[in-house]
Amino acid sequence: MNKDPKVSNIQIRGLIVSTVIGVGVLSLPNTLTMTMGNKGWVTIILAGILIIPILYIINYIFKINPGKDFFQIGEETFGKIIFKIILIIMMAYFIDFCAYVVRSLGELVEAFLLPTTPIEVIVLSFILATSYLATHEIDVITRGGYFLYPIILLFAGIVILISIPEADFSNLLPLNNIDYSQIPRGLLDSFVSFAGFEMILFALPYVENGKDSTFKSSVYAMAMITAIYVLTYVVCIAHFSVEQLGRQLFPVLQLVKQVDLPGFFLENLDGLIMALWVLVVASTFIPAYFAAGKVISKIFNLKSHKYIILILIPIIYFLALYPRDILQINKILLKPFNILGLMTGVILPLLFLIVILIKKKVKK
Amino acid sequence: MEKLTKDLKENVQYFKGLFKDCDDILFREIEIGDEHKVKIIVIFVDGMANKEFVSDSAIQSLFWKDDLNHIPVDETYELFFNRIFKEAIASAELKKEDKIETIIDNILSGDTALLVENMDKCIVIGSRDGPSRSIEEPKTETVIRGPRDGFNEIMKFNLALVRRRIKDPKFKVKFKQVGRRSRTTVAVLYIDDIVDKKLLDEVKKRLDNVDIDAVLDSAILENLIEDNYLSPFPQVENTERPDSVAAALYEGRVGLIVDNSPFALIVPATMGTLIQSSEDYYERWSQTTIIRIIRIIAMFLSFTAPALYIAITAYHPGLLPTKLIYFLAASRINVPFPSVVEAILMELTMELLREAGTRVSGPIGSTIGIVGGLIIGQAAVDAGIVSPLMIIIVAVTTISTFAIPSYEMATGFRTVRFTFIALAGVLGLYGVVLGIIVLLSHFIILSSFGIPFTSPFSGLGIEEGDLKDTLVKAPIQRLWLRPGFTNPKNKRRMRGHKK
């Protein structure tokens, strides 16, 4: 109907929360205890705070270029060729993002829900189911993000609430002896879990009402994500001790599995939580999938990203299934994901800012 | 011929030729005047026009008005024609017309045409009065408390029922003709200073684009103007209740009343509006809030209940408490089919019963209920074809579909239910979740006249507090703003607590 997609300020919040919270929420407590012991919450909060300036930069870029989308601004600031290279890096990032997310989902679904189903079926059916929404424009994607946002809160709420009765918060003590040398590593580990906030690059230019408060909205979303991460981390530490936590790849699910709710209809909540979690992952995967399609369509100067999404189905599928085990997943998918994530999430906005500032100086 | 000519004979010849073999169209020839005679032809459709009214106030008054029959020698036909128009005919609705197409339209709608000798105009008397049903209680949306009048097939009565509830000159009714042959009148209803102009233009544009020979009911029009006609879910709301239409207009939506249909259409329709029922507003808020939540659960159960049963029994028995699992296994021990086959079998039986039950009525209908519900259910369990729990699941599913206020919405869920059963049979709980992802995607993509179908759950209208009247129902005092999803021009309903 109306050609120009429209997004509202409040949907930005939903989009950020639902894109960011996904695979990371399950594994973050484990990766953090490896480096930070029981002080992981420090780096989560630090990472959350450090992302706020980046959010500000992204908002600033769109504020000084009103009415233009990310690709137009990029071309104007960097020139065609350099921007193409940037787009290629972004493409690699989003495809890797998708592959990593869907592979993790496959592993977990195989482990917790469908032990005899081949992982190929799980991965392929998930990509096919999500491609329906990904072929649509950004307004539809943000609507989806906002629609699933309460489900994510529900998911986090259930996990946190059911574990409180058996939690032992003395595991968090002592609070003061922080190993400062480990903080950079911990920060890096935490940052991975915040990947996905770059989605606002695609959504911000289309915000219609409440244009001025998009920064506030994004900070609000980031605060919410940080709170959810810190709470799940605290709950996991309180439930398992640091030593136990270090040995569990997906402690949140383990935690849900261990909690018994005598007297309730559902004795084991892990199935329900897994089902909810698949929805949570879908809300992470769809925006990333969309972004991959969009970036590729811009690289080849195509009008629509519809067919790119279809072409991406086999690419993501094979990339996701290429690693043989968890170790290989970490090496082939997660490591590049970290590097590329830093490049698009941190370095790219900074580059934007620097080039824009230099251009301004030169003009004067 | 486009317009009437001066020659009465030619005009009548033309109409007679046009209405050849239309025996229900009557031509009455009269002559008035004492010395100087003037010929007048009256044309109307028998049964559509009120014959008594035509005889009394058109024909009789022509005969009996004395000064009309004394025609001065020097009077032109034009003057005489005007005299008839102004003085002789006792009718509230009267107009001069010379375009043949309009005259034909009017005659076929039940008006009476009066053709006068030597005039290239005719008088059209509003005499529409076809057979009609009296105003009855709506069959599909009954309420315990609230008005009991429902629409019938006659548009003017329907319009009056709505107008009685909105005594405001800003309430507009625009007529449009739809259907090349049926020439069905569609009334576009809106309140001028509330409705969003863009929405109104879109509705009018879509009505203009309709090209079909006949619109027999509003359902046909609904299919022709909705955004995605392939979807199993409705994107237009329909109602038999004038109070629902009036309430929708006050919310800034647009109503469509189609002649010959007791169902009015309301656009845009969203997920939020399709779970509202008119009774929600006549009951206390606390009760309605509980009912709203129950409806949302019913909506969910109506397509997932059998699928969840299959997923849990076949793939994830560990989810249930141990005792329940033992009981389940014991009750299924004699059932020879896998649970998918069992579920499909029972759901099909249920659909069969429902279809048979809706087509027949009265005493046979209740027989079907007894034979179907009681005997087949009991016998199937006794014979060991299905487990008793399956019967409960099927019953819960069916009852859930009835708890959804919008019948079309419930039908949509009924249709997708079988897909969910298949998905659960293949991939268990994971399959059900994949199905939910695709279904939600479909809802998120759908729009109704440009308004996202998932509003207000997907963001549009959240700031105006639409959730207060969709997810729950706040007391009326708290709903001081109109819903935001329609972008109303006038946002306030009442003086609110805040600014």
PDB file of N, CA and C in Angstrom, chain A residues 93-149:
ATOM      1  N   TYR A  93      29.445 -10.499   8.112  1.00  0.00           N
ATOM      2  CA  TYR A  93      29.030 -10.488   9.511  1.00  0.00           C
ATOM      3  C   TYR A  93      27.615 -11.049   9.676  1.00  0.00           C
ATOM      4  N   PHE A  94      26.694 -10.531   8.891  1.00  0.00           N
ATOM      5  CA  PHE A  94      25.307 -10.960   9.088  1.00  0.00           C
ATOM      6  C   PHE A  94      25.103 -12.416   8.691  1.00  0.00           C
ATOM      7  N   ILE A  95      25.781 -12.852   7.625  1.00  0.00           N
ATOM      8  CA  ILE A  95      25.633 -14.263   7.245  1.00  0.00           C
ATOM      9  C   ILE A  95      26.212 -15.151   8.343  1.00  0.00           C
ATOM     10  N   ASP A  96      27.359 -14.741   8.859  1.00  0.00           N
ATOM     11  CA  ASP A  96      27.982 -15.516   9.931  1.00  0.00           C
ATOM     12  C   ASP A  96      27.086 -15.515  11.172  1.00  0.00           C
ATOM     13  N   PHE A  97      26.524 -14.367  11.450  1.00  0.00           N
ATOM     14  CA  PHE A  97      25.560 -14.213  12.550  1.00  0.00           C
ATOM     15  C   PHE A  97      24.448 -15.259  12.408  1.00  0.00           C
ATOM     16  N   CYS A  98      23.825 -15.260  11.220  1.00  0.00           N
ATOM     17  CA  CYS A  98      22.716 -16.187  10.968  1.00  0.00           C
ATOM     18  C   CYS A  98      23.172 -17.629  11.156  1.00  0.00           C
ATOM     19  N   ALA A  99      24.319 -17.958  10.541  1.00  0.00           N
ATOM     20  CA  ALA A  99      24.779 -19.336  10.585  1.00  0.00           C
ATOM     21  C   ALA A  99      25.052 -19.757  12.026  1.00  0.00           C
ATOM     22  N   TYR A 100      25.700 -18.870  12.778  1.00  0.00           N
ATOM     23  CA  TYR A 100      26.022 -19.207  14.160  1.00  0.00           C
ATOM     24  C   TYR A 100      24.749 -19.403  14.980  1.00  0.00           C
ATOM     25  N   VAL A 101      23.805 -18.485  14.823  1.00  0.00           N
ATOM     26  CA  VAL A 101      22.567 -18.568  15.594  1.00  0.00           C
ATOM     27  C   VAL A 101      21.813 -19.851  15.271  1.00  0.00           C
ATOM     28  N   VAL A 102      21.696 -20.135  13.979  1.00  0.00           N
ATOM     29  CA  VAL A 102      20.867 -21.280  13.615  1.00  0.00           C
ATOM     30  C   VAL A 102      21.565 -22.588  13.991  1.00  0.00           C
ATOM     31  N   ARG A 103      22.904 -22.593  13.935  1.00  0.00           N
ATOM     32  CA  ARG A 103      23.607 -23.814  14.329  1.00  0.00           C
ATOM     33  C   ARG A 103      23.446 -24.046  15.839  1.00  0.00           C
ATOM     34  N   SER A 104      23.586 -22.977  16.614  1.00  0.00           N
ATOM     35  CA  SER A 104      23.405 -23.131  18.061  1.00  0.00           C
ATOM     36  C   SER A 104      22.006 -23.633  18.367  1.00  0.00           C
ATOM     37  N   LEU A 105      21.029 -23.057  17.656  1.00  0.00           N
ATOM     38  CA  LEU A 105      19.658 -23.507  17.850  1.00  0.00           C
ATOM     39  C   LEU A 105      19.536 -24.988  17.534  1.00  0.00           C
ATOM     40  N   GLY A 106      20.130 -25.378  16.397  1.00  0.00           N
ATOM     41  CA  GLY A 106      20.053 -26.775  16.008  1.00  0.00           C
ATOM     42  C   GLY A 106      20.631 -27.682  17.071  1.00  0.00           C
ATOM     43  N   GLU A 107      21.832 -27.307  17.575  1.00  0.00           N
ATOM     44  CA  GLU A 107      22.483 -28.128  18.602  1.00  0.00           C
ATOM     45  C   GLU A 107      21.584 -28.282  19.821  1.00  0.00           C
ATOM     46  N   LEU A 108      20.991 -27.151  20.254  1.00  0.00           N
ATOM     47  CA  LEU A 108      20.208 -27.187  21.489  1.00  0.00           C
ATOM     48  C   LEU A 108      18.896 -27.926  21.301  1.00  0.00           C
ATOM     49  N   VAL A 109      18.254 -27.695  20.174  1.00  0.00           N
ATOM     50  CA  VAL A 109      16.993 -28.408  19.937  1.00  0.00           C
ATOM     51  C   VAL A 109      17.255 -29.898  19.867  1.00  0.00           C
ATOM     52  N   GLU A 110      18.366 -30.264  19.218  1.00  0.00           N
ATOM     53  CA  GLU A 110      18.697 -31.685  19.127  1.00  0.00           C
ATOM     54  C   GLU A 110      18.948 -32.250  20.531  1.00  0.00           C
ATOM     55  N   ALA A 111      19.621 -31.464  21.353  1.00  0.00           N
ATOM     56  CA  ALA A 111      19.968 -31.967  22.682  1.00  0.00           C
ATOM     57  C   ALA A 111      18.759 -32.025  23.607  1.00  0.00           C
ATOM     58  N   PHE A 112      17.867 -31.049  23.525  1.00  0.00           N
ATOM     59  CA  PHE A 112      16.817 -30.954  24.534  1.00  0.00           C
ATOM     60  C   PHE A 112      15.433 -31.367  24.044  1.00  0.00           C
ATOM     61  N   LEU A 113      15.164 -31.253  22.742  1.00  0.00           N
ATOM     62  CA  LEU A 113      13.803 -31.556  22.285  1.00  0.00           C
ATOM     63  C   LEU A 113      13.711 -32.776  21.377  1.00  0.00           C
ATOM     64  N   LEU A 114      14.576 -32.827  20.366  1.00  0.00           N
ATOM     65  CA  LEU A 114      14.428 -33.885  19.368  1.00  0.00           C
ATOM     66  C   LEU A 114      15.728 -34.679  19.245  1.00  0.00           C
ATOM     67  N   PRO A 115      15.998 -35.569  20.178  1.00  0.00           N
ATOM     68  CA  PRO A 115      17.302 -36.243  20.203  1.00  0.00           C
ATOM     69  C   PRO A 115      17.557 -37.122  18.988  1.00  0.00           C
ATOM     70  N   THR A 116      16.516 -37.617  18.315  1.00  0.00           N
ATOM     71  CA  THR A 116      16.796 -38.532  17.204  1.00  0.00           C
ATOM     72  C   THR A 116      16.660 -37.877  15.842  1.00  0.00           C
ATOM     73  N   THR A 117      16.218 -36.622  15.827  1.00  0.00           N
ATOM     74  CA  THR A 117      16.055 -35.945  14.534  1.00  0.00           C
ATOM     75  C   THR A 117      17.411 -35.421  14.068  1.00  0.00           C
ATOM     76  N   PRO A 118      17.748 -35.644  12.798  1.00  0.00           N
ATOM     77  CA  PRO A 118      19.028 -35.101  12.302  1.00  0.00           C
ATOM     78  C   PRO A 118      19.027 -33.579  12.364  1.00  0.00           C
ATOM     79  N   ILE A 119      20.157 -33.012  12.686  1.00  0.00           N
ATOM     80  CA  ILE A 119      20.264 -31.558  12.858  1.00  0.00           C
ATOM     81  C   ILE A 119      19.988 -30.824  11.545  1.00  0.00           C
ATOM     82  N   GLU A 120      20.262 -31.501  10.413  1.00  0.00           N
ATOM     83  CA  GLU A 120      20.014 -30.876   9.112  1.00  0.00           C
ATOM     84  C   GLU A 120      18.545 -30.458   8.986  1.00  0.00           C
ATOM     85  N   VAL A 121      17.649 -31.341   9.416  1.00  0.00           N
ATOM     86  CA  VAL A 121      16.216 -31.065   9.315  1.00  0.00           C
ATOM     87  C   VAL A 121      15.862 -29.868  10.186  1.00  0.00           C
ATOM     88  N   ILE A 122      16.410 -29.864  11.413  1.00  0.00           N
ATOM     89  CA  ILE A 122      16.088 -28.776  12.335  1.00  0.00           C
ATOM     90  C   ILE A 122      16.538 -27.440  11.765  1.00  0.00           C
ATOM     91  N   VAL A 123      17.775 -27.410  11.269  1.00  0.00           N
ATOM     92  CA  VAL A 123      18.325 -26.149  10.752  1.00  0.00           C
ATOM     93  C   VAL A 123      17.558 -25.691   9.519  1.00  0.00           C
ATOM     94  N   LEU A 124      17.355 -26.610   8.587  1.00  0.00           N
ATOM     95  CA  LEU A 124      16.714 -26.217   7.335  1.00  0.00           C
ATOM     96  C   LEU A 124      15.285 -25.746   7.577  1.00  0.00           C
ATOM     97  N   SER A 125      14.534 -26.475   8.416  1.00  0.00           N
ATOM     98  CA  SER A 125      13.136 -26.084   8.623  1.00  0.00           C
ATOM     99  C   SER A 125      13.059 -24.722   9.304  1.00  0.00           C
ATOM    100  N   PHE A 126      14.031 -24.445  10.171  1.00  0.00           N
ATOM    101  CA  PHE A 126      14.019 -23.135  10.832  1.00  0.00           C
ATOM    102  C   PHE A 126      14.294 -22.015   9.826  1.00  0.00           C
ATOM    103  N   ILE A 127      15.274 -22.235   8.954  1.00  0.00           N
ATOM    104  CA  ILE A 127      15.581 -21.188   7.963  1.00  0.00           C
ATOM    105  C   ILE A 127      14.367 -20.962   7.063  1.00  0.00           C
ATOM    106  N   LEU A 128      13.732 -22.058   6.653  1.00  0.00           N
ATOM    107  CA  LEU A 128      12.581 -21.918   5.760  1.00  0.00           C
ATOM    108  C   LEU A 128      11.450 -21.164   6.448  1.00  0.00           C
ATOM    109  N   ALA A 129      11.193 -21.517   7.717  1.00  0.00           N
ATOM    110  CA  ALA A 129      10.071 -20.877   8.419  1.00  0.00           C
ATOM    111  C   ALA A 129      10.307 -19.383   8.596  1.00  0.00           C
ATOM    112  N   THR A 130      11.568 -19.000   8.841  1.00  0.00           N
ATOM    113  CA  THR A 130      11.828 -17.586   9.100  1.00  0.00           C
ATOM    114  C   THR A 130      11.981 -16.780   7.815  1.00  0.00           C
ATOM    115  N   SER A 131      12.258 -17.465   6.698  1.00  0.00           N
ATOM    116  CA  SER A 131      12.480 -16.707   5.462  1.00  0.00           C
ATOM    117  C   SER A 131      11.195 -15.987   5.039  1.00  0.00           C
ATOM    118  N   TYR A 132      10.044 -16.489   5.460  1.00  0.00           N
ATOM    119  CA  TYR A 132       8.759 -15.859   5.097  1.00  0.00           C
ATOM    120  C   TYR A 132       8.725 -14.406   5.557  1.00  0.00           C
ATOM    121  N   LEU A 133       9.116 -14.170   6.799  1.00  0.00           N
ATOM    122  CA  LEU A 133       9.065 -12.799   7.313  1.00  0.00           C
ATOM    123  C   LEU A 133      10.243 -11.978   6.782  1.00  0.00           C
ATOM    124  N   ALA A 134      11.384 -12.644   6.597  1.00  0.00           N
ATOM    125  CA  ALA A 134      12.589 -11.892   6.224  1.00  0.00           C
ATOM    126  C   ALA A 134      12.495 -11.279   4.841  1.00  0.00           C
ATOM    127  N   THR A 135      11.617 -11.805   3.986  1.00  0.00           N
ATOM    128  CA  THR A 135      11.512 -11.235   2.641  1.00  0.00           C
ATOM    129  C   THR A 135      10.810  -9.881   2.656  1.00  0.00           C
ATOM    130  N   HIS A 136      10.251  -9.492   3.799  1.00  0.00           N
ATOM    131  CA  HIS A 136       9.504  -8.241   3.819  1.00  0.00           C
ATOM    132  C   HIS A 136      10.369  -7.065   4.264  1.00  0.00           C
ATOM    133  N   GLU A 137       9.736  -5.882   4.228  1.00  0.00           N
ATOM    134  CA  GLU A 137      10.520  -4.668   4.470  1.00  0.00           C
ATOM    135  C   GLU A 137      10.739  -4.421   5.968  1.00  0.00           C
ATOM    136  N   ILE A 138      11.495  -3.387   6.268  1.00  0.00           N
ATOM    137  CA  ILE A 138      11.928  -3.132   7.638  1.00  0.00           C
ATOM    138  C   ILE A 138      10.755  -2.855   8.578  1.00  0.00           C
ATOM    139  N   ASP A 139       9.669  -2.232   8.075  1.00  0.00           N
ATOM    140  CA  ASP A 139       8.550  -1.958   8.982  1.00  0.00           C
ATOM    141  C   ASP A 139       7.932  -3.243   9.490  1.00  0.00           C
ATOM    142  N   VAL A 140       7.861  -4.241   8.601  1.00  0.00           N
ATOM    143  CA  VAL A 140       7.317  -5.536   9.016  1.00  0.00           C
ATOM    144  C   VAL A 140       8.257  -6.202  10.016  1.00  0.00           C
ATOM    145  N   ILE A 141       9.562  -6.091   9.758  1.00  0.00           N
ATOM    146  CA  ILE A 141      10.546  -6.705  10.645  1.00  0.00           C
ATOM    147  C   ILE A 141      10.437  -6.094  12.055  1.00  0.00           C
ATOM    148  N   THR A 142      10.343  -4.764  12.112  1.00  0.00           N
ATOM    149  CA  THR A 142      10.266  -4.120  13.433  1.00  0.00           C
ATOM    150  C   THR A 142       8.953  -4.483  14.123  1.00  0.00           C
ATOM    151  N   ARG A 143       7.888  -4.579  13.343  1.00  0.00           N
ATOM    152  CA  ARG A 143       6.621  -4.993  13.929  1.00  0.00           C
ATOM    153  C   ARG A 143       6.764  -6.373  14.576  1.00  0.00           C
ATOM    154  N   GLY A 144       7.449  -7.262  13.837  1.00  0.00           N
ATOM    155  CA  GLY A 144       7.683  -8.600  14.369  1.00  0.00           C
ATOM    156  C   GLY A 144       8.494  -8.538  15.642  1.00  0.00           C
ATOM    157  N   GLY A 145       9.527  -7.692  15.630  1.00  0.00           N
ATOM    158  CA  GLY A 145      10.370  -7.552  16.812  1.00  0.00           C
ATOM    159  C   GLY A 145       9.556  -7.094  18.005  1.00  0.00           C
ATOM    160  N   TYR A 146       8.691  -6.119  17.763  1.00  0.00           N
ATOM    161  CA  TYR A 146       7.890  -5.611  18.878  1.00  0.00           C
ATOM    162  C   TYR A 146       6.880  -6.640  19.356  1.00  0.00           C
ATOM    163  N   PHE A 147       6.350  -7.412  18.415  1.00  0.00           N
ATOM    164  CA  PHE A 147       5.343  -8.416  18.777  1.00  0.00           C
ATOM    165  C   PHE A 147       5.965  -9.487  19.676  1.00  0.00           C
ATOM    166  N   LEU A 148       7.219  -9.856  19.380  1.00  0.00           N
ATOM    167  CA  LEU A 148       7.851 -10.928  20.143  1.00  0.00           C
ATOM    168  C   LEU A 148       8.513 -10.444  21.424  1.00  0.00           C
ATOM    169  N   TYR A 149       8.599  -9.131  21.566  1.00  0.00           N
ATOM    170  CA  TYR A 149       9.269  -8.524  22.716  1.00  0.00           C
ATOM    171  C   TYR A 149       8.671  -8.986  24.048  1.00  0.00           C
TER     172      TYR A 149
END
